[in-house]
Short mmCIF file of C-alpha atoms in Angstrom, two decimals:
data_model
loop_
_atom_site.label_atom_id
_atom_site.label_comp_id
_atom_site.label_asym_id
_atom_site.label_seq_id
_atom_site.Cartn_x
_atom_site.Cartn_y
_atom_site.Cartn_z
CA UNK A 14 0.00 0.00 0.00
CA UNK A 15 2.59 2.04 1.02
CA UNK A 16 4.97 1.49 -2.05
CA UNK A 17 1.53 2.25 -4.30
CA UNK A 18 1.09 5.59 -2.88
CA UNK A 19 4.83 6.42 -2.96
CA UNK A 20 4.29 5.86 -7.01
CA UNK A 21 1.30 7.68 -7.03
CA UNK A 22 2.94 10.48 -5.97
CA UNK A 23 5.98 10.17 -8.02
CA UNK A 24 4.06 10.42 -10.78
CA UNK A 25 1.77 13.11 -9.39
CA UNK A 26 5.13 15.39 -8.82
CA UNK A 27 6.55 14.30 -12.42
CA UNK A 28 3.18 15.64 -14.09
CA UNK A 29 2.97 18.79 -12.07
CA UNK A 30 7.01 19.03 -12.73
CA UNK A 31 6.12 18.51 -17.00
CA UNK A 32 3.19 20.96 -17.05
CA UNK A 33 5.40 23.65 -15.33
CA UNK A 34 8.05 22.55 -17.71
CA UNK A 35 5.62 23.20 -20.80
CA UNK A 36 4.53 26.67 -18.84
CA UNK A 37 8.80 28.11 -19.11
CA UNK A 38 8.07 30.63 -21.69
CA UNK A 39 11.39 29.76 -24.26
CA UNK A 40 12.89 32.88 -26.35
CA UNK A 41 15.62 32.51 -28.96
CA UNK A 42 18.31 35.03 -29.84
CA UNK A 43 20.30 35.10 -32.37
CA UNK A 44 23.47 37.49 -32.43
CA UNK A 45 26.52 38.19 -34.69
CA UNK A 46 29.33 37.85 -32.14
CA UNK A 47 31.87 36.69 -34.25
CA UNK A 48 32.87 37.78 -37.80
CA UNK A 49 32.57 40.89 -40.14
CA UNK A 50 29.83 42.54 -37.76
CA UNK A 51 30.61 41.47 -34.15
CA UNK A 52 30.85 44.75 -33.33
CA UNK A 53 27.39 45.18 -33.48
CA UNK A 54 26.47 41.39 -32.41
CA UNK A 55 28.86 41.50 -29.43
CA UNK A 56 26.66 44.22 -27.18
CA UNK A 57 23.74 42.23 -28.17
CA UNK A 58 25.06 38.72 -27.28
CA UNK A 59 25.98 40.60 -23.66
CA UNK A 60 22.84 42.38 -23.10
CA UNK A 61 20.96 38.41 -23.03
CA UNK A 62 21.84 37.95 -19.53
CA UNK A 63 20.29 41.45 -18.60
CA UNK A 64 16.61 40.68 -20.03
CA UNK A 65 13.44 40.00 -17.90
CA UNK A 66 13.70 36.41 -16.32
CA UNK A 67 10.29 35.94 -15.12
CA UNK A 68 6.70 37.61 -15.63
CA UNK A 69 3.14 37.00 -14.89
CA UNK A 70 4.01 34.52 -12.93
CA UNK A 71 6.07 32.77 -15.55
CA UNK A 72 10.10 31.54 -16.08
CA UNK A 73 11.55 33.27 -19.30
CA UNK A 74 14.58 30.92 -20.76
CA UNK A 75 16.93 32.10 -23.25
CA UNK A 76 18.54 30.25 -25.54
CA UNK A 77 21.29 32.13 -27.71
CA UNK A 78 22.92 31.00 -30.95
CA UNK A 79 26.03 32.91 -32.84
CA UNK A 80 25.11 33.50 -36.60
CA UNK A 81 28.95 34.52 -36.95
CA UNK A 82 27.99 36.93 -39.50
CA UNK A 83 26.68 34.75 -41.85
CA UNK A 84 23.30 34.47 -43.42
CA UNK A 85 23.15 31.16 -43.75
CA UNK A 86 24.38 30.16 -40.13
CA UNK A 87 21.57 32.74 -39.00
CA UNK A 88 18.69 30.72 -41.47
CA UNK A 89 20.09 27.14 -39.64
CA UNK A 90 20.25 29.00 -35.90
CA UNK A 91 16.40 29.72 -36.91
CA UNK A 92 15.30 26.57 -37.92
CA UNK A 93 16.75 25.19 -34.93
CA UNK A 94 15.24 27.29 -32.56
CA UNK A 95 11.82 26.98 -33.90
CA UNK A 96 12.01 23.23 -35.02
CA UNK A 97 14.45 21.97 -32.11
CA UNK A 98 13.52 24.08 -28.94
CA UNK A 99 10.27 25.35 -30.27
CA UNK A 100 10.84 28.58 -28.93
CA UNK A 101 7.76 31.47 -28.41
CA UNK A 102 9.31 33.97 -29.66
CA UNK A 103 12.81 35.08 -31.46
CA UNK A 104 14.88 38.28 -31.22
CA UNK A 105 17.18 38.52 -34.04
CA UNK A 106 19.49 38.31 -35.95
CA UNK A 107 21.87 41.07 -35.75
CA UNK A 108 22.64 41.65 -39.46
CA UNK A 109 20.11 43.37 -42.10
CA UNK A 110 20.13 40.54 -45.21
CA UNK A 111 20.24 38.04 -42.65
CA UNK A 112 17.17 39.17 -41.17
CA UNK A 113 15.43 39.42 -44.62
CA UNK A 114 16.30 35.55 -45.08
CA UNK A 115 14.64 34.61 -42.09
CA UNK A 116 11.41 36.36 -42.35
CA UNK A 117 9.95 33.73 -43.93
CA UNK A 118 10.83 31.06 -41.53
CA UNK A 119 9.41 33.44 -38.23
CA UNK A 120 6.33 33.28 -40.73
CA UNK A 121 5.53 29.93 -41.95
CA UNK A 122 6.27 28.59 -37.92
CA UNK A 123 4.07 31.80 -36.63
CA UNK A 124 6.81 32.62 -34.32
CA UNK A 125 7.20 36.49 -33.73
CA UNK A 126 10.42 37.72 -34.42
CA UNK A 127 11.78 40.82 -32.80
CA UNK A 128 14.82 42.03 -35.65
CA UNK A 129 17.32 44.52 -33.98
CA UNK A 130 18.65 45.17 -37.40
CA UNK A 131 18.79 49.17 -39.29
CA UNK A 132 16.89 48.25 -42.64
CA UNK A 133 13.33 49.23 -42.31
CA UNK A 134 12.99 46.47 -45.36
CA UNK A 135 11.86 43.62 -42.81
CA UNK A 136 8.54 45.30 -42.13
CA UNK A 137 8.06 47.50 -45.14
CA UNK A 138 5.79 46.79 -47.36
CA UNK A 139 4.12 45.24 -44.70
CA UNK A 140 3.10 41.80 -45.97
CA UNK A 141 1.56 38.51 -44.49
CA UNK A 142 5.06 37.10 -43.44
CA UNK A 143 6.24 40.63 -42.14
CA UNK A 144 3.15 41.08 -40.12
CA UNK A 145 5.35 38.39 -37.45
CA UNK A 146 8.21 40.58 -37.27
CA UNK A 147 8.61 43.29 -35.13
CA UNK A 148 11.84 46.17 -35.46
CA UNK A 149 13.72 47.42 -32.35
CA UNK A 150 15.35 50.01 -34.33
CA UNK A 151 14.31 53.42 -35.75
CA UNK A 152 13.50 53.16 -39.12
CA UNK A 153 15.67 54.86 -41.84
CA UNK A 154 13.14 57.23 -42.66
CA UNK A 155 12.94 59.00 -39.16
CA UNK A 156 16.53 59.45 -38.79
CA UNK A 157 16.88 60.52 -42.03
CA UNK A 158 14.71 63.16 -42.37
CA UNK A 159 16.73 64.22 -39.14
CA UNK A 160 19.84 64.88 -41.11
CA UNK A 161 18.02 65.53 -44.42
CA UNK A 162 16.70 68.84 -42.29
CA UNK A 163 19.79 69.22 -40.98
CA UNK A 164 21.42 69.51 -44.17
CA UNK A 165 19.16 71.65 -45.77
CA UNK A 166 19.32 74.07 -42.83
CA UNK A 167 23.10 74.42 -43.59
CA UNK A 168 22.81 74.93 -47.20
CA UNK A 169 23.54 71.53 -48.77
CA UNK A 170 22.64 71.72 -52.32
CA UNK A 171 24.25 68.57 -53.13
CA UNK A 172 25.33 65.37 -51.69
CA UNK A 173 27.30 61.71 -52.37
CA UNK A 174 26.33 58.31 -51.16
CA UNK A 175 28.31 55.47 -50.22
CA UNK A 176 26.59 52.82 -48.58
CA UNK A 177 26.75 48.49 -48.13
CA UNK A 178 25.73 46.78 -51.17
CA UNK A 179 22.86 44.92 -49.14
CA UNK A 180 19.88 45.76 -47.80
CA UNK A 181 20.63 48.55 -44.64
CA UNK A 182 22.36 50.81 -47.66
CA UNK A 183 20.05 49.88 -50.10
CA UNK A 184 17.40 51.21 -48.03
CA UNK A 185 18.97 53.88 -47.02
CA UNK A 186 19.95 55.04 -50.89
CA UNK A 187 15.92 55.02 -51.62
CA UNK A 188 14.71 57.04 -48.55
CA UNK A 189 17.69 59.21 -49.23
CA UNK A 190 16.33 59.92 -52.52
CA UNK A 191 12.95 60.56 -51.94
CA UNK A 192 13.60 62.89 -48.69
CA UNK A 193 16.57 65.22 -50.81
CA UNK A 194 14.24 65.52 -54.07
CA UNK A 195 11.44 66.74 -51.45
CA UNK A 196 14.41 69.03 -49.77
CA UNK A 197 16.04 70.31 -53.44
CA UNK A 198 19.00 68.74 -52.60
CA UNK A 199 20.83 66.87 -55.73
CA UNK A 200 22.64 63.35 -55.18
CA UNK A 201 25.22 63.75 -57.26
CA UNK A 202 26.97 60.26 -56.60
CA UNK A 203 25.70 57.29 -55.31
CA UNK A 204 28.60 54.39 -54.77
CA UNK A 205 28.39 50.97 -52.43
CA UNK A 206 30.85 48.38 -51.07
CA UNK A 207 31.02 45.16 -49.69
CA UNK A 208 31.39 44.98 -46.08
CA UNK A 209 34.18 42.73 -46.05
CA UNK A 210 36.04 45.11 -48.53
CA UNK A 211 39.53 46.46 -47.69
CA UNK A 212 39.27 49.29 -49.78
CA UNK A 213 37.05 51.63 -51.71
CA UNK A 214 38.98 54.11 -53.27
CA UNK A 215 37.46 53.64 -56.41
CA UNK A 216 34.13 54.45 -54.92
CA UNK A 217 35.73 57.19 -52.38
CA UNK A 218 37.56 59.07 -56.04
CA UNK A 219 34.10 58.94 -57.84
CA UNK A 220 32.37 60.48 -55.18
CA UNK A 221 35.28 63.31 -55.08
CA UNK A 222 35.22 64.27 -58.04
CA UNK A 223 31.61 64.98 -58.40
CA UNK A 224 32.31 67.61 -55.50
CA UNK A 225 29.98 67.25 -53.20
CA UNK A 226 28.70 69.75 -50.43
CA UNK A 227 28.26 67.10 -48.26
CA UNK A 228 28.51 62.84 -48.06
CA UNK A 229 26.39 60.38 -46.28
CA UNK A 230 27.77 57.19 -44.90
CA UNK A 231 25.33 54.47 -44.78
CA UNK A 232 26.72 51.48 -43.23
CA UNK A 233 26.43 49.42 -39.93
CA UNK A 234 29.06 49.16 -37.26
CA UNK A 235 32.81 48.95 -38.24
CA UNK A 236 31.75 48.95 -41.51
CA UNK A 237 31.29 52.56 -41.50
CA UNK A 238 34.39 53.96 -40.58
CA UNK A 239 36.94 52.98 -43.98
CA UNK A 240 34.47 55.38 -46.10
CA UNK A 241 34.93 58.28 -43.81
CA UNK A 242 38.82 57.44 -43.48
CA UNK A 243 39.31 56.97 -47.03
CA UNK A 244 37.60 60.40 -47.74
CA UNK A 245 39.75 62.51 -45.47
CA UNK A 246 42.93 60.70 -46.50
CA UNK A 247 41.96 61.62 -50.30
CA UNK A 248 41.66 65.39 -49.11
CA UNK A 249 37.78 65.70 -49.06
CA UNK A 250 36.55 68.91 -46.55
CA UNK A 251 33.13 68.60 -46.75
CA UNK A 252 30.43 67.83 -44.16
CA UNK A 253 30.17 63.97 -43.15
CA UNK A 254 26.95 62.42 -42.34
CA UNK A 255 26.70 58.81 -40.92
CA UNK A 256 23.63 56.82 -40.36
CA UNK A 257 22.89 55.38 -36.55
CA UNK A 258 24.39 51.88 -38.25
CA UNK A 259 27.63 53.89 -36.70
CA UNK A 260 26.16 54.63 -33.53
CA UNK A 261 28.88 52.86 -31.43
CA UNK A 262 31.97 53.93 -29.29
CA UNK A 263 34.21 51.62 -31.65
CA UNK A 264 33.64 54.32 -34.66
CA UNK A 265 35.44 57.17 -32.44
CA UNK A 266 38.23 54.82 -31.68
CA UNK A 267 38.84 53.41 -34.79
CA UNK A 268 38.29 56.40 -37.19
CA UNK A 269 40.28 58.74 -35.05
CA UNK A 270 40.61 62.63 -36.40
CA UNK A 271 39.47 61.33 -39.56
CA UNK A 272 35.72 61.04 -38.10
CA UNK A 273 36.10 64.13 -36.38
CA UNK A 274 32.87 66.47 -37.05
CA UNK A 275 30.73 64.01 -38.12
CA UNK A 276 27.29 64.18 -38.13
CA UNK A 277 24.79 61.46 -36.79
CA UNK A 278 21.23 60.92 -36.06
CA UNK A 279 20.45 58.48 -33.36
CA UNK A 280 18.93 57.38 -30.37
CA UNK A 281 19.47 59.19 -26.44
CA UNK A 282 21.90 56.59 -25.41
CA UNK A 283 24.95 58.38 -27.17
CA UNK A 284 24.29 61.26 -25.07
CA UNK A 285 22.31 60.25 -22.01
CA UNK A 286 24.06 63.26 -20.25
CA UNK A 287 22.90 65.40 -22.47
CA UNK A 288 19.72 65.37 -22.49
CA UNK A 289 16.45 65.98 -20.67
CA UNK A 290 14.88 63.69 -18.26
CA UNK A 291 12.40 60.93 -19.57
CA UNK A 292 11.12 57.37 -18.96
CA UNK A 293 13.08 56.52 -21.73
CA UNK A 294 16.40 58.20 -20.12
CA UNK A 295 15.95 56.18 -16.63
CA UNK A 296 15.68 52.85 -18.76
CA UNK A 297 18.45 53.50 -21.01
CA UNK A 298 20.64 54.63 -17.68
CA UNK A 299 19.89 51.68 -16.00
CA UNK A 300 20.88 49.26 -18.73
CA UNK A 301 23.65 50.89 -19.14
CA UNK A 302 24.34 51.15 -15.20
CA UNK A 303 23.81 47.45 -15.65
CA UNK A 304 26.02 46.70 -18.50
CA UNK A 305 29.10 48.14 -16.76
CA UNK A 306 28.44 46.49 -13.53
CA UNK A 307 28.48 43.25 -15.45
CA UNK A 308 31.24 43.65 -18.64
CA UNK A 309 33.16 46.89 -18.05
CA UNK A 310 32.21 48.63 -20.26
CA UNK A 311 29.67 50.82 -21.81
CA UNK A 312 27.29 49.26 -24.22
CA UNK A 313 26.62 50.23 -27.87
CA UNK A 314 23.27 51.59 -28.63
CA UNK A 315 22.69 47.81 -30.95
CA UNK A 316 22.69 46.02 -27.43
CA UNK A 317 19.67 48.79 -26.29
CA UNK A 318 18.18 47.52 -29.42
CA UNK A 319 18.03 43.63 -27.73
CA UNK A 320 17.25 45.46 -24.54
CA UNK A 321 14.34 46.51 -25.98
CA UNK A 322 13.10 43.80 -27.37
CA UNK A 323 13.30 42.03 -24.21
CA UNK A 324 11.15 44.52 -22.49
CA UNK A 325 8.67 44.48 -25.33
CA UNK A 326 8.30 40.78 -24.81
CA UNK A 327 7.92 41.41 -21.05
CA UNK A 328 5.22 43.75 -21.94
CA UNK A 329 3.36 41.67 -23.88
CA UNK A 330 3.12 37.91 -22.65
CA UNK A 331 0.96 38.89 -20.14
CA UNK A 332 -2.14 39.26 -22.33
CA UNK A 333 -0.82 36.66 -24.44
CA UNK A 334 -1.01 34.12 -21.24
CA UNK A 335 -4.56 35.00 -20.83
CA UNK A 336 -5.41 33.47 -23.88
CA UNK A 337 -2.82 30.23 -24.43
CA UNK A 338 -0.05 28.43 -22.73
CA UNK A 339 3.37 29.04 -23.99
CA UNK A 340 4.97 26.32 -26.32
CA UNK A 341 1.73 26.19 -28.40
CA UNK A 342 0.57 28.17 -31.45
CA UNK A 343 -2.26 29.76 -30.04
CA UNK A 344 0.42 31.61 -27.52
CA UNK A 345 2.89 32.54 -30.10
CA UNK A 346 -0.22 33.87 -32.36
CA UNK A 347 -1.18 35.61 -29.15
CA UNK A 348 2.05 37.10 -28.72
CA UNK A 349 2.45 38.84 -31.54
CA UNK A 350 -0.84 40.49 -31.64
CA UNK A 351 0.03 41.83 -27.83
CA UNK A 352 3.31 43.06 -29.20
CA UNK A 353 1.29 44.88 -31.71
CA UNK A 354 -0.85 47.04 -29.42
CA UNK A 355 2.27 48.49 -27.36
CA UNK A 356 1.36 51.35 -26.81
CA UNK A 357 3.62 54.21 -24.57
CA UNK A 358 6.16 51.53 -23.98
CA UNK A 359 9.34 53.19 -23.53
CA UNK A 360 12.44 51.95 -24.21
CA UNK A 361 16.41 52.54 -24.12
CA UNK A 362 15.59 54.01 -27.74
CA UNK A 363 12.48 55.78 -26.97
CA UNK A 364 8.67 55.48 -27.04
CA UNK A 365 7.07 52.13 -28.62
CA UNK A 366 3.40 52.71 -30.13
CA UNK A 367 3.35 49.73 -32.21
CA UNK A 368 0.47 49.74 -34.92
CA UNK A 369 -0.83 47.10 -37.72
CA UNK A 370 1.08 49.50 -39.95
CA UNK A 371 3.85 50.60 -37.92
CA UNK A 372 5.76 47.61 -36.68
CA UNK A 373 8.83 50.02 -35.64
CA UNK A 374 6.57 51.99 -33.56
CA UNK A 375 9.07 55.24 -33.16
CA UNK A 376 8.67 59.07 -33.49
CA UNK A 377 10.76 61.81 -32.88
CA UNK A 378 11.44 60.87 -29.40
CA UNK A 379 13.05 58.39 -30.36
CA UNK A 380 16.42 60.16 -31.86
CA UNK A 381 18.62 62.53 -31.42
CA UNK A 382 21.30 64.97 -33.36
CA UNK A 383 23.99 64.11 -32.64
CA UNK A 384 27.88 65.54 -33.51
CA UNK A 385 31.57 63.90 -32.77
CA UNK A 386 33.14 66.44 -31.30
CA UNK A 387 36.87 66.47 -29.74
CA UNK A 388 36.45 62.53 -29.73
CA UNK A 389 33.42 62.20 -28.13
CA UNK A 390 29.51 62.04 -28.72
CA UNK A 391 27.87 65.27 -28.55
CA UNK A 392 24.31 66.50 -28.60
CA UNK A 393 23.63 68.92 -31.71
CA UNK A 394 21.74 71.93 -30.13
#
């Protein structure tokens, strides 16, 4: 008698022990830590242990995968984390055409995917498979009207591009177009590179000798700075813009006086000091607070980006545990329609007010102006 309730309640504890297994709410990241963009993936791979651990009553389990830069590693790391661990919910991958090749997977599994990437291209057009991802960056229109203004304020008749040859300066090349012809500024050049290149003078001479008043920079992380160097070795003196894809401390250190002056829109966590006090400010200072504690160091504004999509997630599973249990469809479908009515949410980037339409969910609060000045970030005023 005694041995038969000793089973029973063996296997009374082992179902009660499964079912809260099954409850653990299971998110997958997916970061570029090592290779051509680690610069950017690095921050985010750090900022993981930082993220919400528990809500509503609920574990929250991360699971992180290296990409190492490479598309294809970041399609497998997805397929694995929704096939494999069956995870609720991904945030990732760092890079911008890695992100586009995954869309489709996030999709067909209806698994929401949070992308930290700069290309606004993975939810516009929004479409049936982009509808499951969400963007924890500003999109390239916002901070480009930024400098767009900026530049027409100082006279800027004309202007050069030089940009990645993949989606982020892609992107950034169109919006640029539409925003200067609105502002009756000319491009006069438009040039791209590989980001594993080791040189573009070619690109760098034609955009010099079409004498531009100004040049925009649209690349992501270290990738930015060899334009800008190239430029002032080949004598140009004009104004330098960069995109937030250089928003990180590594661009001061590695471009030196050659990225001295430059001109930036992004978010408040360049110049926290600078500016006024907001929700968004006391979020982004405790993350950071929290970075250094843990690594040293100051973070980039890219791991903010993870950050934030960790606090987006913790916004939203709430509701979506009203409705379904996590590790089932009807959760992750639940999910993503939470993370679409955020509204007010602020962030270490600014204020989320996610729409159907607007899967970025950013206004102006949600950059800055921003100039290097004597090696360091500096608020434009």
């Amino acid at each position: 008698m005694l041995l038969k309730k000793t089973l029973s309640a063996l296997i009374l504890g082992s179902a009660l022990t499964a079912t809260a297994a099954q409850a653990e709410i299971k998110v997958g990241v997916v970061t570029s830590s090592t290779g051509p963009i680690a610069l950017v993936g690095i921050p985010q791979k750090n900022s993981v242990p930082l993220l919400p651990t528990s809500v509503g009553g609920e574990t929250i389990s991360y699971i992180s995968l290296d990409d190492s830069s490479d598309p294809t590693a970041a399609a497998k790391a997805f397929k694995k984390l929704i096939d494999e661990e069956q995870v609720d919910a991904i945030i990732g991958p760092s890079g911008s055409g890695a992100a586009m090749g995954v869309i489709q997977y996030a999709a067909e599994s209806g698994t929401p995917m949070l992308a930290p990437v700069g290309t606004a291209a993975v939810i516009l057009p929004m479409t049936e498979q982009k509808k499951w991802v969400f963007k924890t960056t500003q999109n390239d229109d916002l901070i480009a009207s930024a400098l767009v203004d900026h530049m027409k304020d100082a006279g800027v008749k004309t202007v050069g591009l030089i940009g990645t040859a993949d989606p982020y300066g892609e992107n950034w090349a169109k919006v640029m177009a539409e925003l200067t012809e609105k502002a009756g500024i000319e491009i006069v050049a438009s040039e791209s590179f590989q980001r594993q290149d080791t040189s573009i003078t070619g690109q760098s001479l034609k955009v010099m000798m079409s004498s531009p008043d100004a040049v925009l920079i649209a690349a992501p992380g270290s990738s930015s700075v060899m334009p800008q160097t190239t430029l002032k070795e080949q004598g140009y003196a004009g104004q330098i813009y960069q995109t937030h894809g250089a928003a990180l401390d590594p661009f001061l250190k590695l471009g030196g006086k050659a990225v001295e002056g430059t001109i930036l829109a992004a978010s408040l966590m360049l110049v926290l000091d600078e500016v006024p006090d907001s929700p968004s400010k006391q979020i982004a200072t405790d993350y950071v607070n929290a970075y250094k504690e843990k690594y040293g160091e100051t973070p980039a504004t890219f791991g903010g980006n993870v950050y934030d999509a960790g606090l987006l997630l913790n916004n939203a599973i709430p509701a979506a545990l009203e409705k379904a249990k996590p590790g089932t469809a009807e959760f992750r479908a639940a999910l993503r329609d939470a993370i679409e009515q955020t509204t007010e949410m602020p962030g270490t980037q600014g204020v989320y007010n996610m729409t159907p339409a607007d899967h970025s969910g950013f206004d102006e609060r949600g950059r800055e102006l921003i100039k290097v000045e004597n090696g360091a970030w500096t608020l434009l005023k």
